[in-house]
Amino acid sequence: MRILAILFCLALLAISSPAFAAEPATALVCEQAAIAGNSTYTSAPIGVSMAEGFFTLSARQDGTGPVTIGYQVSVNGLDWATPDGAEAIITDMGDGIRITAFDPVYAPWLRIIVSNTGTSEVLATVRVAYR
């Protein structure tokens, strides 16, 4: 019986070790999405309920822009809110690539908002990596 208790404790320690932590995940928000001037692209909901709080956003823009990227959160995937400061993870992005870490308000659902504040069309590719 004592051996079983020891084996159980060892198994519990092994399962709770960092090696068994959640694997990083990547969500493709949009790929070469054409966003007209003075328009906004809103991503599909991204389920992040298992995320541990580490988020990185990778954005590529082809065009003159400028583009602003923000996020919204939801507790049910239907009703969305923009937390204070969440409207601008990246601001005034021109042609090129940007990678930045961000710290969203915790909620089970996240969606990315890409706003083209310029007058000409841009092509945007955005990915979110989280753990």
C-alpha positions as a LaTeX table, in Angstrom:
\begin{tabular}{lrrr}
\hline
Residue & $x$ (\AA) & $y$ (\AA) & $z$ (\AA) \\
\hline
Met1 & 0.00 & 0.00 & 0.00 \\
Arg2 & 2.85 & 2.35 & 0.83 \\
Ile3 & 4.43 & 1.69 & $-2.57$ \\
Leu4 & 1.16 & 2.62 & $-4.29$ \\
Ala5 & 1.03 & 5.89 & $-2.34$ \\
Ile6 & 4.60 & 6.72 & $-3.35$ \\
Leu7 & 3.91 & 5.89 & $-7.00$ \\
Phe8 & 0.78 & 8.04 & $-6.90$ \\
Cys9 & 2.73 & 11.00 & $-5.49$ \\
Leu10 & 5.45 & 10.61 & $-8.13$ \\
Ala11 & 2.85 & 10.48 & $-10.90$ \\
Leu12 & 1.17 & 13.59 & $-9.53$ \\
Leu13 & 4.50 & 15.44 & $-9.45$ \\
Ala14 & 5.30 & 14.37 & $-13.01$ \\
Ile15 & 1.94 & 15.54 & $-14.34$ \\
Ser16 & 2.18 & 18.92 & $-12.62$ \\
Ser17 & 5.72 & 19.62 & $-13.87$ \\
Pro18 & 6.35 & 22.44 & $-16.41$ \\
Ala19 & 7.03 & 19.83 & $-19.09$ \\
Phe20 & 3.31 & 19.02 & $-19.09$ \\
Ala21 & 2.23 & 22.67 & $-19.26$ \\
Ala22 & 0.05 & 23.88 & $-22.11$ \\
Glu23 & 1.78 & 24.03 & $-25.46$ \\
Pro24 & 2.01 & 27.40 & $-27.22$ \\
Ala25 & $-0.77$ & 27.95 & $-29.74$ \\
Thr26 & $-0.95$ & 30.17 & $-32.80$ \\
Ala27 & $-4.09$ & 31.64 & $-34.33$ \\
Leu28 & $-4.08$ & 33.04 & $-37.85$ \\
Val29 & $-6.24$ & 36.14 & $-37.57$ \\
Cys30 & $-6.15$ & 37.09 & $-41.23$ \\
Glu31 & $-3.91$ & 36.36 & $-44.21$ \\
Gln32 & $-3.53$ & 38.99 & $-46.92$ \\
Ala33 & $-6.93$ & 40.43 & $-45.97$ \\
Ala34 & $-7.78$ & 43.42 & $-48.14$ \\
Ile35 & $-8.90$ & 46.26 & $-45.87$ \\
Ala36 & $-10.30$ & 49.29 & $-47.66$ \\
Gly37 & $-9.39$ & 52.82 & $-46.59$ \\
Asn38 & $-11.12$ & 53.99 & $-43.40$ \\
Ser39 & $-12.40$ & 50.44 & $-42.76$ \\
Thr40 & $-12.06$ & 47.82 & $-40.06$ \\
Tyr41 & $-11.46$ & 44.05 & $-40.12$ \\
Thr42 & $-12.74$ & 42.04 & $-37.15$ \\
Ser43 & $-11.38$ & 38.52 & $-36.63$ \\
Ala44 & $-13.32$ & 35.43 & $-35.75$ \\
Pro45 & $-13.37$ & 34.63 & $-32.01$ \\
Ile46 & $-10.20$ & 32.98 & $-30.68$ \\
Gly47 & $-10.67$ & 30.65 & $-27.71$ \\
Val48 & $-7.97$ & 31.48 & $-25.16$ \\
Ser49 & $-9.47$ & 30.02 & $-21.98$ \\
Met50 & $-6.44$ & 27.74 & $-21.47$ \\
Ala51 & $-3.87$ & 30.50 & $-22.07$ \\
Glu52 & $-1.50$ & 31.24 & $-19.22$ \\
Gly53 & $-1.19$ & 34.93 & $-20.07$ \\
Phe54 & 1.66 & 35.18 & $-22.58$ \\
Phe55 & 0.52 & 36.79 & $-25.85$ \\
Thr56 & 2.45 & 37.95 & $-28.93$ \\
Leu57 & 1.03 & 39.62 & $-32.02$ \\
Ser58 & 2.76 & 39.43 & $-35.40$ \\
Ala59 & 1.51 & 41.80 & $-38.10$ \\
Arg60 & 2.50 & 42.37 & $-41.71$ \\
Gln61 & 1.06 & 45.14 & $-43.81$ \\
Asp62 & 1.46 & 45.76 & $-47.52$ \\
Gly63 & 0.30 & 49.25 & $-48.41$ \\
Thr64 & 0.60 & 52.78 & $-47.14$ \\
Gly65 & $-1.78$ & 52.46 & $-44.18$ \\
Pro66 & $-1.56$ & 53.53 & $-41.44$ \\
Val67 & $-3.07$ & 50.58 & $-39.57$ \\
Thr68 & $-4.01$ & 50.29 & $-35.90$ \\
Ile69 & $-4.46$ & 46.87 & $-34.28$ \\
Gly70 & $-6.40$ & 46.30 & $-31.06$ \\
Tyr71 & $-8.49$ & 43.61 & $-29.40$ \\
Gln72 & $-11.81$ & 42.89 & $-27.74$ \\
Val73 & $-12.71$ & 40.28 & $-25.13$ \\
Ser74 & $-15.81$ & 38.26 & $-24.34$ \\
Val75 & $-16.95$ & 35.93 & $-21.59$ \\
Asn76 & $-19.38$ & 34.05 & $-23.85$ \\
Gly77 & $-18.10$ & 34.55 & $-27.43$ \\
Leu78 & $-21.16$ & 36.65 & $-28.31$ \\
Asp79 & $-21.01$ & 39.92 & $-26.37$ \\
Trp80 & $-17.78$ & 41.88 & $-26.91$ \\
Ala81 & $-16.11$ & 44.68 & $-24.97$ \\
Thr82 & $-13.01$ & 46.76 & $-25.61$ \\
Pro83 & $-11.00$ & 47.11 & $-22.38$ \\
Asp84 & $-9.32$ & 50.44 & $-21.61$ \\
Gly85 & $-6.16$ & 50.68 & $-23.72$ \\
Ala86 & $-7.02$ & 47.61 & $-25.81$ \\
Glu87 & $-7.85$ & 49.61 & $-28.92$ \\
Ala88 & $-4.14$ & 50.04 & $-29.72$ \\
Ile89 & $-1.72$ & 47.12 & $-29.44$ \\
Ile90 & 0.00 & 48.55 & $-32.52$ \\
Thr91 & $-0.63$ & 52.12 & $-33.69$ \\
Asp92 & 0.11 & 53.89 & $-36.97$ \\
Met93 & 1.76 & 50.86 & $-38.56$ \\
Gly94 & 3.08 & 51.52 & $-42.03$ \\
Asp95 & 4.29 & 49.10 & $-44.69$ \\
Gly96 & 6.32 & 46.28 & $-43.10$ \\
Ile97 & 6.34 & 43.77 & $-40.25$ \\
Arg98 & 5.87 & 44.34 & $-36.51$ \\
Ile99 & 6.00 & 41.86 & $-33.64$ \\
Thr100 & 4.97 & 42.86 & $-30.14$ \\
Ala101 & 3.95 & 41.28 & $-26.86$ \\
Phe102 & 0.69 & 42.37 & $-25.26$ \\
Asp103 & $-1.13$ & 41.66 & $-22.04$ \\
Pro104 & $-4.88$ & 41.33 & $-22.66$ \\
Val105 & $-7.53$ & 41.47 & $-19.99$ \\
Tyr106 & $-8.31$ & 37.85 & $-19.12$ \\
Ala107 & $-11.41$ & 36.41 & $-20.76$ \\
Pro108 & $-12.15$ & 33.07 & $-22.45$ \\
Trp109 & $-12.55$ & 34.70 & $-25.87$ \\
Leu110 & $-10.44$ & 37.24 & $-27.75$ \\
Arg111 & $-10.80$ & 38.82 & $-31.16$ \\
Ile112 & $-8.45$ & 41.13 & $-33.03$ \\
Ile113 & $-9.55$ & 44.41 & $-34.63$ \\
Val114 & $-7.47$ & 45.75 & $-37.55$ \\
Ser115 & $-8.36$ & 49.34 & $-38.51$ \\
Asn116 & $-7.08$ & 50.99 & $-41.68$ \\
Thr117 & $-7.12$ & 54.69 & $-40.87$ \\
Gly118 & $-5.65$ & 55.66 & $-44.23$ \\
Thr119 & $-7.51$ & 56.30 & $-47.47$ \\
Ser120 & $-6.03$ & 53.52 & $-49.64$ \\
Glu121 & $-6.47$ & 49.75 & $-49.39$ \\
Val122 & $-3.93$ & 47.66 & $-47.47$ \\
Leu123 & $-3.27$ & 43.93 & $-47.27$ \\
Ala124 & $-2.87$ & 42.66 & $-43.71$ \\
Thr125 & $-1.61$ & 39.37 & $-42.28$ \\
Val126 & $-1.94$ & 39.02 & $-38.51$ \\
Arg127 & $-1.13$ & 36.12 & $-36.18$ \\
Val128 & $-1.51$ & 35.76 & $-32.43$ \\
Ala129 & 0.67 & 33.35 & $-30.47$ \\
Tyr130 & $-0.20$ & 32.55 & $-26.88$ \\
Arg131 & 0.62 & 30.20 & $-24.08$ \\
\hline
\end{tabular}
